[in-house]
């Protein structure tokens, strides 16, 4: 099972002319690190145990979709901060025969949800969109994963779910990552019944203890036997509805019975001769990554990595793409989205013309022009046939709303906070969004999740990527693609490279501490940018095709791994 380190430096991958990266002196990750190499098939995930499950299923003859589903269920067991049955996500698929697909299994607002449900009598937000039973959307994860398997899987579902079932019923050892993750979250989990599972003696499960989850094992066994019906119309639906009634939440059995995952047409776009396959709305991810890259392509030749010129171009393109994201995107079943315009080269060209080469434009000014006219997890899989799957799934916050479905053994999301709770008031990610993303019964809340597959100019698979980190997902995903295509970095360098983020409002560039040379910071401020340092921008998990196989890597900002054979 263990994959061997590639042992190869830059300059060897299938894509010729990889160039050794040079990072700022104060940057915390080294350039020239190694990814994990596997000749046939590989999974990269924020959680190593789950990546092992994906690889195991492919060794048994499963394809990349089987492996993605197996990894997804395993994450719900071994990575409860983000892996989930009570959340939702997106999956972008490219089969080796060229077929592509995008599955939307995002949560929906319960039927009893109303536009202003989180606005208190004083006009301020109540905070109920973040913790507690009213924060949860109707979960889509189980329906989505079972549907992906139904359409593309080759192994029986019992084989695909067996490893997750084993991990839940026999348990696994709590490591320092899980211990640390739980330690900060008593305030969220402690008020609900998950407390007895994760804080058995009032303290987080100790490192080295075995976490056995019999309730969750029972849930996975039921899904193995009866598919998603048991979750949406059977005994698990009963447990969810009962939990909601007990604690004052909104999700009913009718909400669950109505839930459907949706196959959508993936966004197909290009960047300097490479092709991208990405997620359309209800996620903003593919649209915004596409718009951002199109603007940069129109802006002109890329300046070298890490220069003020490059960061200015990147930030200004991102600022403009996020203005569109925050004002125009929402659930396409509820709002009309100008998708073909937003993803067109002509539109990007017009926007690129508004970017000056030497000064920043305040978002407020760009907004007036418009009027005229954390926690998640990503995993990437490639199988021995060349099928590729990029999946991002989330409960939104770590451990979602904190609400734990008694008897069924899993957390419910707090995805309702991704809606515009009140125009002009930022959500937990500081996003200020518009009416297109307002709350309505049955509607999907806008996401930033950006599972993306990139093909080289010959049409061969190059990159499978995506990230966690709220709106910073869009930045990390775009920049990994740009680092590979424009700066010719190896996968390890692209994953380790410092990132920046601009989401239009707040009107500033966020940079990772030590990731930008002091002289470059000074120059950006001279250009009129507000620049702030952050400890980390998102966390990705990616695979890149190289000569003889694949390099894969979890983000050095995370604690997962890549496993292949
Ligand atoms: O769908 C979204 O955009 C957010 N709910 C993602 C949240 C997230 O990535 C949190 N992780 N750090």
Coordinates of C-alpha atoms and ligand atoms in Angstrom, one line a residue:
X1 CA 0.0 0.0 0.0
X2 CA 2.8 2.4 0.9
X3 CA 3.6 4.7 -2.0
X4 CA 7.2 5.4 -2.6
X5 CA 8.5 9.0 -2.5
X6 CA 9.2 10.1 -6.0
X7 CA 12.8 10.6 -5.3
X8 CA 12.8 12.9 -8.3
X9 CA 13.5 16.6 -8.3
X10 CA 11.9 19.0 -10.6
X11 CA 12.8 18.7 -14.3
X12 CA 11.6 15.1 -14.6
X13 CA 7.8 15.3 -14.9
X14 CA 6.0 14.5 -18.0
X15 CA 5.3 18.2 -18.5
X16 CA 8.8 19.4 -19.6
X17 CA 10.6 22.4 -18.2
X18 CA 9.5 22.3 -14.6
X19 CA 11.4 25.2 -13.0
X20 CA 12.7 25.0 -9.4
X21 CA 10.7 27.5 -7.4
X22 CA 12.3 30.3 -5.3
X23 CA 10.3 31.2 -2.2
X24 CA 10.9 34.3 0.0
X25 CA 13.6 33.9 2.6
X26 CA 11.1 34.1 5.5
X27 CA 8.7 31.5 4.0
X28 CA 8.0 28.4 6.2
X29 CA 7.9 25.7 3.5
X30 CA 11.0 24.7 1.5
X31 CA 11.0 24.7 -2.3
X32 CA 12.1 21.5 -3.9
X33 CA 10.1 19.2 -1.6
X34 CA 8.9 15.8 -2.9
X35 CA 5.4 14.7 -3.4
X36 CA 4.3 11.1 -3.1
X37 CA 4.7 9.2 -6.3
X38 CA 2.7 6.2 -7.5
X39 CA 2.8 4.6 -11.0
X40 CA -0.8 3.5 -11.2
X41 CA -3.4 5.0 -8.9
X42 CA -3.4 7.5 -6.0
X43 CA -5.5 9.4 -3.5
X44 CA -4.6 12.7 -1.8
X45 CA -6.6 13.7 1.2
X46 CA -6.5 15.9 4.3
X47 CA -6.7 12.6 6.2
X48 CA -4.3 9.8 5.6
X49 CA -6.5 6.9 6.9
X50 CA -9.2 8.0 4.4
X51 CA -6.6 8.1 1.6
X52 CA -5.5 4.6 2.5
X53 CA -9.2 3.5 2.2
X54 CA -9.4 5.0 -1.3
X55 CA -6.2 3.3 -2.4
X56 CA -7.4 0.0 -0.9
X57 CA -10.6 0.1 -2.9
X58 CA -8.8 0.7 -6.1
X59 CA -6.4 -2.2 -5.4
X60 CA -9.5 -4.4 -5.2
X61 CA -10.5 -3.3 -8.7
X62 CA -12.5 -0.3 -7.9
X63 CA -12.3 2.8 -10.1
X64 CA -11.7 6.4 -9.1
X65 CA -15.4 7.0 -8.3
X66 CA -15.5 3.9 -6.1
X67 CA -12.4 5.2 -4.4
X68 CA -13.9 8.7 -4.0
X69 CA -17.0 7.4 -2.4
X70 CA -15.0 5.0 -0.1
X71 CA -12.8 7.9 0.9
X72 CA -15.8 10.2 1.5
X73 CA -17.5 7.6 3.8
X74 CA -14.1 7.0 5.6
X75 CA -13.6 10.7 6.1
X76 CA -17.0 10.8 7.9
X77 CA -15.5 8.3 10.4
X78 CA -11.8 9.3 10.7
X79 CA -12.0 13.1 10.1
X80 CA -15.2 14.1 11.9
X81 CA -14.3 17.8 11.8
X82 CA -15.1 18.0 8.1
X83 CA -15.7 14.5 6.7
X84 CA -19.4 13.9 6.9
X85 CA -22.7 12.3 6.4
X86 CA -24.6 15.3 7.7
X87 CA -23.1 17.9 5.2
X88 CA -22.8 18.1 1.5
X89 CA -20.4 18.7 -1.3
X90 CA -19.5 18.6 -5.0
X91 CA -17.8 16.1 -7.2
X92 CA -16.1 16.7 -10.6
X93 CA -15.4 13.6 -12.6
X94 CA -13.4 13.0 -15.8
X95 CA -13.4 9.5 -17.1
X96 CA -10.5 8.2 -19.2
X97 CA -12.8 8.0 -22.2
X98 CA -13.4 11.7 -22.1
X99 CA -16.8 11.8 -20.4
X100 CA -17.1 14.6 -17.8
X101 CA -19.6 15.1 -15.0
X102 CA -20.3 17.4 -12.1
X103 CA -22.5 16.3 -9.2
X104 CA -24.0 18.9 -6.9
X105 CA -24.9 17.4 -3.5
X106 CA -25.0 20.7 -1.6
X107 CA -27.4 21.1 1.3
X108 CA -30.7 22.8 0.8
X109 CA -32.6 25.2 3.1
X110 CA -35.4 23.5 5.0
X111 CA -39.0 24.2 3.9
X112 CA -39.5 26.2 7.1
X113 CA -36.6 28.5 6.4
X114 CA -37.3 32.2 5.8
X115 CA -35.2 35.0 4.3
X116 CA -34.6 36.9 7.5
X117 CA -34.5 34.0 9.9
X118 CA -31.2 35.0 11.3
X119 CA -31.9 38.7 11.8
X120 CA -32.9 39.5 15.4
X121 CA -35.4 42.1 16.5
X122 CA -32.6 44.7 16.8
X123 CA -31.7 44.1 13.2
X124 CA -28.5 42.3 14.1
X125 CA -27.7 38.7 13.2
X126 CA -28.5 36.2 16.0
X127 CA -25.7 33.8 15.4
X128 CA -28.1 30.9 14.9
X129 CA -26.7 30.3 11.4
X130 CA -23.5 29.1 13.0
X131 CA -24.1 26.9 16.1
X132 CA -27.1 24.9 17.0
X133 CA -30.0 23.2 15.3
X134 CA -31.2 26.1 13.1
X135 CA -27.8 26.3 11.4
X136 CA -28.2 23.1 9.4
X137 CA -29.3 22.7 5.8
X138 CA -30.8 19.4 4.6
X139 CA -27.8 17.1 4.2
X140 CA -26.8 16.0 0.7
X141 CA -23.7 13.9 1.3
X142 CA -25.2 10.4 1.5
X143 CA -27.5 11.0 -1.5
X144 CA -24.6 12.4 -3.5
X145 CA -22.1 9.7 -2.8
X146 CA -24.5 6.9 -3.4
X147 CA -25.7 8.5 -6.7
X148 CA -22.1 9.0 -7.9
X149 CA -21.5 5.3 -7.2
X150 CA -24.7 4.2 -8.9
X151 CA -23.8 6.0 -12.1
X152 CA -20.0 5.5 -12.3
X153 CA -18.9 2.9 -9.7
X154 CA -17.9 -0.6 -10.7
X155 CA -17.6 -2.4 -7.3
X156 CA -20.7 -3.4 -5.3
X157 CA -21.5 -0.7 -2.7
X158 CA -20.8 -3.2 0.1
X159 CA -17.2 -3.4 -1.0
X160 CA -16.9 0.3 -1.3
X161 CA -18.4 1.0 2.2
X162 CA -16.7 -1.9 3.9
X163 CA -13.5 0.0 5.0
X164 CA -15.5 2.9 6.5
X165 CA -17.7 0.4 8.3
X166 CA -14.6 -1.4 9.7
X167 CA -13.1 1.9 10.9
X168 CA -16.3 2.8 12.6
X169 CA -17.0 -0.5 14.2
X170 CA -13.5 -1.6 15.1
X171 CA -12.2 1.9 15.7
X172 CA -8.9 3.6 15.0
X173 CA -6.3 5.3 17.1
X174 CA -6.8 9.0 17.9
X175 CA -3.7 10.9 16.7
X176 CA -2.4 14.3 17.7
X177 CA -4.2 15.9 14.8
X178 CA -7.7 14.7 15.9
X179 CA -6.9 15.4 19.5
X180 CA -5.8 19.0 18.7
X181 CA -8.8 19.5 16.4
X182 CA -11.2 18.4 19.2
X183 CA -9.5 20.4 21.9
X184 CA -10.6 23.7 20.5
X185 CA -14.2 22.7 19.9
X186 CA -15.7 21.9 23.3
X187 CA -17.8 25.0 23.1
X188 CA -19.4 23.8 19.9
X189 CA -19.7 20.0 20.5
X190 CA -20.2 20.1 24.3
X191 CA -23.8 21.3 24.2
X192 CA -25.0 18.3 22.2
X193 CA -24.9 14.6 22.4
X194 CA -21.7 14.2 20.4
X195 CA -20.1 15.1 23.7
X196 CA -20.2 11.6 25.0
X197 CA -18.4 10.3 21.9
X198 CA -15.7 12.9 21.6
X199 CA -15.4 14.2 25.2
X200 CA -16.1 11.0 27.1
X201 CA -14.8 12.2 30.4
X202 CA -15.4 15.8 29.8
X203 CA -12.1 16.1 28.0
X204 CA -11.1 15.4 24.4
X205 CA -10.3 11.7 23.5
X206 CA -6.7 11.3 24.4
X207 CA -4.0 10.6 21.9
X208 CA -3.5 6.9 21.4
X209 CA -7.0 6.0 22.6
X210 CA -9.2 4.0 20.2
X211 CA -12.3 5.7 18.9
X212 CA -15.0 3.2 18.2
X213 CA -18.3 4.6 16.8
X214 CA -21.0 1.9 17.0
X215 CA -23.9 4.3 16.2
X216 CA -22.1 5.5 13.1
X217 CA -21.2 1.9 12.2
X218 CA -24.9 1.0 12.4
X219 CA -25.7 4.0 10.1
X220 CA -23.2 2.9 7.5
X221 CA -24.4 -0.7 7.7
X222 CA -28.0 0.5 7.1
X223 CA -26.8 2.5 4.1
X224 CA -24.9 -0.5 2.8
X225 CA -28.1 -2.6 3.0
X226 CA -30.7 -0.1 1.8
X227 CA -28.9 2.7 0.0
X228 CA -29.7 6.3 0.6
X229 CA -33.5 5.5 1.1
X230 CA -32.8 4.7 4.7
X231 CA -31.2 8.1 5.3
X232 CA -33.9 10.2 3.5
X233 CA -37.1 8.2 4.2
X234 CA -36.2 5.5 6.7
X235 CA -35.0 5.1 10.2
X236 CA -32.1 7.6 9.9
X237 CA -34.5 10.2 8.6
X238 CA -36.5 9.5 11.7
X239 CA -33.5 10.1 13.9
X240 CA -32.6 13.4 12.2
X241 CA -36.2 14.6 12.4
X242 CA -36.4 13.6 16.1
X243 CA -33.1 15.3 16.8
X244 CA -34.4 18.5 15.2
X245 CA -37.7 18.4 17.1
X246 CA -35.8 17.8 20.4
X247 CA -33.5 20.7 19.9
X248 CA -35.6 23.2 18.0
X249 CA -34.3 22.7 14.5
X250 CA -36.2 23.0 11.2
X251 CA -35.4 19.9 9.2
X252 CA -38.4 17.6 8.9
X253 CA -39.0 14.2 7.3
X254 CA -40.5 16.0 4.3
X255 CA -37.3 18.0 3.8
X256 CA -35.3 14.8 3.8
X257 CA -37.7 13.0 1.5
X258 CA -37.5 15.8 -1.0
X259 CA -33.7 16.0 -1.1
X260 CA -32.1 15.2 -4.5
X261 CA -28.5 15.5 -5.7
X262 CA -28.2 17.1 -9.1
X263 CA -26.0 16.2 -12.1
X264 CA -24.9 19.4 -13.7
X265 CA -23.0 20.3 -16.8
X266 CA -19.4 21.0 -15.7
X267 CA -17.9 24.3 -16.7
X268 CA -15.4 23.8 -19.5
X269 CA -12.9 26.6 -19.8
X270 CA -9.3 27.1 -20.9
X271 CA -6.2 28.9 -19.7
X272 CA -3.2 29.5 -22.0
X273 CA -4.0 26.3 -24.0
X274 CA -4.8 24.1 -21.0
X275 CA -8.4 22.9 -20.3
X276 CA -10.3 23.2 -17.1
X277 CA -13.3 21.1 -15.9
X278 CA -14.9 22.7 -12.9
X279 CA -18.0 23.0 -10.8
X280 CA -20.9 25.2 -11.9
X281 CA -23.4 26.9 -9.5
X282 CA -24.7 26.2 -6.9
X283 CA -21.0 26.5 -6.2
X284 CA -19.3 29.7 -7.2
X285 CA -16.0 27.8 -7.4
X286 CA -15.7 26.9 -11.1
X287 CA -17.3 30.2 -12.3
X288 CA -14.9 32.3 -10.2
X289 CA -11.8 30.3 -10.8
X290 CA -12.6 30.5 -14.6
X291 CA -13.3 34.2 -14.5
X292 CA -10.2 34.9 -12.5
X293 CA -7.9 32.9 -14.8
X294 CA -9.6 34.4 -17.9
X295 CA -8.9 37.9 -16.6
X296 CA -5.3 37.1 -15.9
X297 CA -4.9 35.5 -19.4
X298 CA -6.3 38.7 -20.9
X299 CA -4.2 41.0 -18.7
X300 CA -1.0 39.8 -20.4
X301 CA 2.2 37.8 -19.8
X302 CA 2.5 36.6 -16.3
X303 CA 5.2 38.4 -14.2
X304 CA 7.6 36.2 -12.2
X305 CA 6.2 34.5 -9.1
X306 CA 6.2 36.6 -5.9
X307 CA 6.8 39.9 -7.6
X308 CA 4.6 43.0 -6.8
X309 CA 3.4 43.0 -10.4
X310 CA 2.3 39.4 -10.2
X311 CA 0.5 39.8 -6.8
X312 CA -1.1 43.0 -8.0
X313 CA -2.5 41.3 -11.1
X314 CA -3.7 38.3 -9.2
X315 CA -5.3 40.3 -6.4
X316 CA -7.0 42.8 -8.9
X317 CA -8.3 39.9 -11.0
X318 CA -9.6 38.1 -7.9
X319 CA -11.2 41.3 -6.5
X320 CA -13.2 41.7 -9.7
X321 CA -14.1 38.0 -10.0
X322 CA -15.3 38.1 -6.4
X323 CA -17.5 41.2 -7.0
X324 CA -19.3 39.1 -9.6
X325 CA -19.4 36.1 -7.4
X326 CA -20.9 37.9 -4.4
X327 CA -23.5 39.8 -6.4
X328 CA -24.6 37.5 -9.2
X329 CA -24.3 33.9 -8.1
X330 CA -26.7 31.7 -6.2
X331 CA -28.7 28.6 -6.7
X332 CA -29.5 28.4 -10.5
X333 CA -32.9 26.8 -9.6
X334 CA -33.8 30.1 -8.0
X335 CA -31.9 32.9 -9.7
X336 CA -30.9 33.6 -13.3
X337 CA -27.2 33.5 -13.5
X338 CA -25.3 35.1 -16.5
X339 CA -23.0 32.0 -16.6
X340 CA -21.9 32.2 -20.2
X341 CA -21.0 35.9 -19.8
X342 CA -19.1 35.4 -16.6
X343 CA -17.0 32.6 -18.0
X344 CA -16.4 34.2 -21.4
X345 CA -13.1 35.4 -22.7
X346 CA -14.7 38.6 -24.1
X347 CA -16.1 39.6 -20.7
X348 CA -12.7 38.8 -19.0
X349 CA -11.0 41.0 -21.6
X350 CA -13.2 43.9 -20.8
X351 CA -12.6 43.5 -17.1
X352 CA -8.8 43.1 -17.6
X353 CA -8.8 46.5 -19.2
X354 CA -10.0 48.0 -16.0
X355 CA -6.9 46.9 -14.1
X356 CA -4.2 49.5 -14.0
X357 CA -0.6 48.3 -14.1
X358 CA 0.6 50.4 -11.2
X359 CA -2.3 51.1 -8.7
X360 CA -5.1 49.4 -6.8
X361 CA -8.7 50.3 -7.3
X362 CA -10.9 50.5 -4.3
X363 CA -13.7 47.8 -4.3
X364 CA -16.3 50.5 -3.6
X365 CA -15.5 52.2 -6.9
X366 CA -15.6 48.9 -8.8
X367 CA -18.9 48.1 -7.2
X368 CA -20.5 51.3 -8.5
X369 CA -19.4 50.3 -12.0
X370 CA -21.2 47.0 -11.5
X371 CA -24.4 48.7 -10.7
X372 CA -24.2 50.7 -14.0
X373 CA -24.1 47.9 -16.2
X374 CA -13.9 26.9 7.6
X375 CA -14.6 23.3 7.7
X376 CA -14.3 21.5 4.6
X377 CA -12.1 18.8 3.1
X378 CA -11.0 18.1 -0.4
X379 CA -9.7 14.9 -1.9
X380 CA -8.4 14.0 -5.3
X381 CA -8.3 10.5 -6.9
X382 CA -6.8 9.0 -10.1
X383 CA -7.2 5.3 -10.9
X384 CA -5.1 3.0 -13.0
X385 CA -7.4 3.6 -16.0
X386 CA -6.8 7.3 -15.9
X387 CA -10.3 8.2 -14.5
X388 CA -10.1 11.3 -12.2
X389 CA -12.3 12.6 -9.5
X390 CA -12.0 15.9 -7.5
X391 CA -14.4 16.1 -4.5
X392 CA -14.9 18.7 -1.9
X393 CA -17.2 18.1 1.0
X394 CA -18.1 20.1 4.1
X395 CA -20.0 20.7 7.3
X396 CA -18.9 24.3 6.9
X397 CA -17.4 25.0 10.3
X398 CA -15.3 22.4 12.1
X399 CA -17.9 19.9 13.4
X400 CA -20.7 21.9 11.6
X401 CA -23.4 23.2 13.9
X402 CA -22.2 21.0 16.7
X403 CA -25.6 19.2 16.7
X404 CA -25.0 15.4 16.7
X405 CA -27.8 13.1 15.5
X406 CA -28.4 10.9 18.5
X407 CA -28.5 7.2 17.7
X408 CA -27.1 7.8 14.2
X409 CA -23.7 9.0 15.2
X410 CA -22.9 12.0 13.0
X411 CA -22.7 15.8 13.1
X412 CA -25.1 18.1 11.2
X413 CA -23.7 21.0 9.1
X414 CA -24.0 24.8 9.7
X415 CA -24.2 25.5 6.0
X416 CA -27.1 28.0 6.4
X417 CA -24.4 30.6 7.2
X418 CA -23.3 30.5 3.6
X419 CA -26.5 32.2 2.6
X420 CA -26.8 36.0 2.6
X421 CA -28.4 36.3 6.1
X422 CA -28.7 40.1 5.6
X423 CA -27.4 42.1 2.7
X424 CA -24.3 44.2 3.7
X425 CA -23.5 42.1 6.8
X426 CA -20.6 39.7 6.4
X427 CA -20.9 36.0 7.1
X428 CA -18.3 34.0 9.0
X429 CA -15.9 34.3 6.2
X430 CA -16.3 38.1 5.9
X431 CA -18.2 37.6 2.6
X432 CA -20.7 40.4 1.9
X433 CA -23.2 38.8 -0.6
X434 CA -26.3 39.9 -2.3
X435 CA -29.9 39.0 -2.9
X436 CA -29.1 36.3 -5.4
X437 CA -27.9 34.2 -2.4
X438 CA -30.8 35.1 0.0
X439 CA -32.5 32.3 2.0
X440 CA -35.5 30.5 0.5
X441 CA -37.0 27.1 1.2
X442 CA -35.4 24.3 -0.8
X443 CA -32.7 26.6 -2.1
X444 CA -29.0 25.7 -2.1
X445 CA -26.6 28.2 -0.4
X446 CA -23.8 29.5 -2.6
X447 CA -20.5 27.7 -2.0
X448 CA -16.9 28.5 -2.9
X449 CA -15.9 24.8 -3.2
X450 CA -13.8 24.4 -6.4
X451 CA -13.1 20.8 -7.3
X452 CA -11.2 21.1 -10.6
X453 CA -9.6 18.9 -13.2
X454 CA -7.0 20.4 -15.6
X455 CA -5.9 18.8 -18.9
X456 CA -2.7 19.7 -20.7
X457 CA -2.8 21.2 -24.2
X458 CA -2.9 17.7 -25.7
X459 CA -6.0 16.9 -23.7
X460 CA -4.3 14.6 -21.3
X461 CA -5.0 14.6 -17.6
X462 CA -2.6 17.0 -15.8
X463 CA -4.0 18.1 -12.5
X464 CA -6.7 17.1 -10.0
X465 CA -7.1 19.7 -7.3
X466 CA -9.3 21.7 -4.9
X467 CA -9.2 22.9 -1.3
X468 CA -10.8 23.7 1.9
X469 CA -10.9 27.2 3.4
X470 CA -14.1 29.0 2.6
X471 CA -13.7 31.7 -0.1
X472 CA -9.9 31.2 0.1
X473 CA -10.6 27.8 -1.7
X474 CA -11.0 29.8 -4.9
X475 CA -7.6 31.5 -4.4
X476 CA -5.7 28.4 -3.5
X477 CA -7.2 26.4 -6.3
X478 CA -6.5 29.1 -8.9
X479 CA -2.9 29.7 -7.6
X480 CA -2.0 26.0 -7.7
X481 CA -3.1 25.9 -11.3
X482 CA -1.2 29.2 -12.1
X483 CA 1.9 28.0 -10.3
X484 CA 1.9 24.8 -12.4
X485 CA 1.1 26.4 -15.7
X486 CA 2.6 29.9 -15.5
X487 CA 5.5 29.3 -13.1
X488 CA 6.2 25.7 -14.3
X489 CA 6.4 24.5 -10.7
X490 CA 6.4 20.9 -9.6
X491 CA 3.4 19.8 -7.7
X492 CA 5.2 19.9 -4.4
X493 CA 6.3 23.5 -5.0
X494 CA 2.9 24.6 -6.2
X495 CA 1.4 23.1 -3.0
X496 CA 4.0 24.7 -0.8
X497 CA 4.1 28.1 -2.5
X498 CA 2.8 31.1 -0.5
X499 CA -0.7 32.2 -1.5
X500 CA -2.6 35.4 -1.5
X501 CA -6.3 36.2 -1.3
X502 CA -8.6 39.1 -2.3
X503 CA -12.4 38.6 -2.0
X504 CA -13.3 42.2 -2.9
X505 CA -14.6 43.0 0.6
X506 CA -12.9 43.4 2.9
X507 CA -10.9 45.5 0.4
X508 CA -7.5 44.1 1.1
X509 CA -4.9 41.5 0.0
X510 CA -4.4 38.8 2.6
X511 CA -1.0 37.2 2.3
X512 CA 0.5 34.3 4.3
X513 CA 3.0 35.4 6.9
X514 CA 6.5 35.3 5.5
X515 CA 5.1 34.5 2.1
X516 CA 5.9 37.9 0.4
X517 CA 9.2 39.7 0.5
X518 CA 9.2 42.9 2.6
X519 CA 10.2 45.0 -0.4
X520 CA 7.3 43.5 -2.4
X521 CA 4.9 44.3 0.5
X522 CA 6.1 47.9 0.5
X523 CA 5.6 48.2 -3.2
X524 CA 2.0 46.8 -3.0
X525 CA 1.2 49.3 -0.3
X526 CA 2.6 52.1 -2.5
X527 CA 0.3 50.9 -5.3
X528 CA -2.6 51.5 -2.9
X529 CA -3.3 48.0 -1.7
X530 CA -4.2 47.3 1.9
X531 CA -2.2 44.2 2.8
X532 CA -2.6 42.0 5.9
X533 CA -0.9 38.9 7.0
X534 CA -2.7 35.6 7.8
X535 CA -1.3 32.4 9.1
X536 CA -2.5 30.2 6.3
X537 CA -4.6 30.4 3.1
X538 CA -6.7 27.3 2.5
X539 CA -5.6 23.7 2.4
X540 CA -5.5 21.7 -0.8
X541 CA -5.0 18.0 -1.8
X542 CA -3.8 17.5 -5.4
X543 CA -2.6 15.0 -7.9
X544 CA -0.4 15.8 -11.0
X545 CA 0.5 13.5 -13.8
X546 CA 4.2 13.1 -14.2
X547 CA 6.4 10.8 -16.3
X548 CA 5.6 7.2 -15.4
X549 CA 2.7 8.0 -13.0
X550 CA 1.4 10.5 -10.6
X551 CA 2.7 12.9 -8.0
X552 CA 0.2 13.5 -5.2
X553 CA 0.3 15.6 -2.1
X554 CA -1.8 16.8 0.8
X555 CA -1.2 20.5 1.7
X556 CA 1.8 21.1 3.9
X557 CA -0.7 23.4 5.8
X558 CA -2.6 20.2 6.7
X559 CA -1.8 16.8 8.2
X560 CA -3.1 14.2 5.7
X561 CA -1.3 12.3 3.1
X562 CA -1.3 10.7 -0.3
X563 CA -1.5 6.9 -0.8
X564 CA -1.2 5.0 -4.0
X565 CA 0.4 2.0 -5.8
Ligands
LIG1 O1 -19.2 26.0 0.8 C1 -18.4 26.8 1.2 O2 -17.9 27.7 0.5 C2 -18.0 26.8 2.6 N1 -19.1 26.2 3.4 C3 -16.7 26.1 2.8 C4 -16.3 26.1 4.2 C5 -14.9 25.8 4.4 O3 -14.1 25.6 3.5 C6 -14.4 25.8 5.8 N2 -13.0 25.4 5.9 N3 -12.1 25.9 6.2

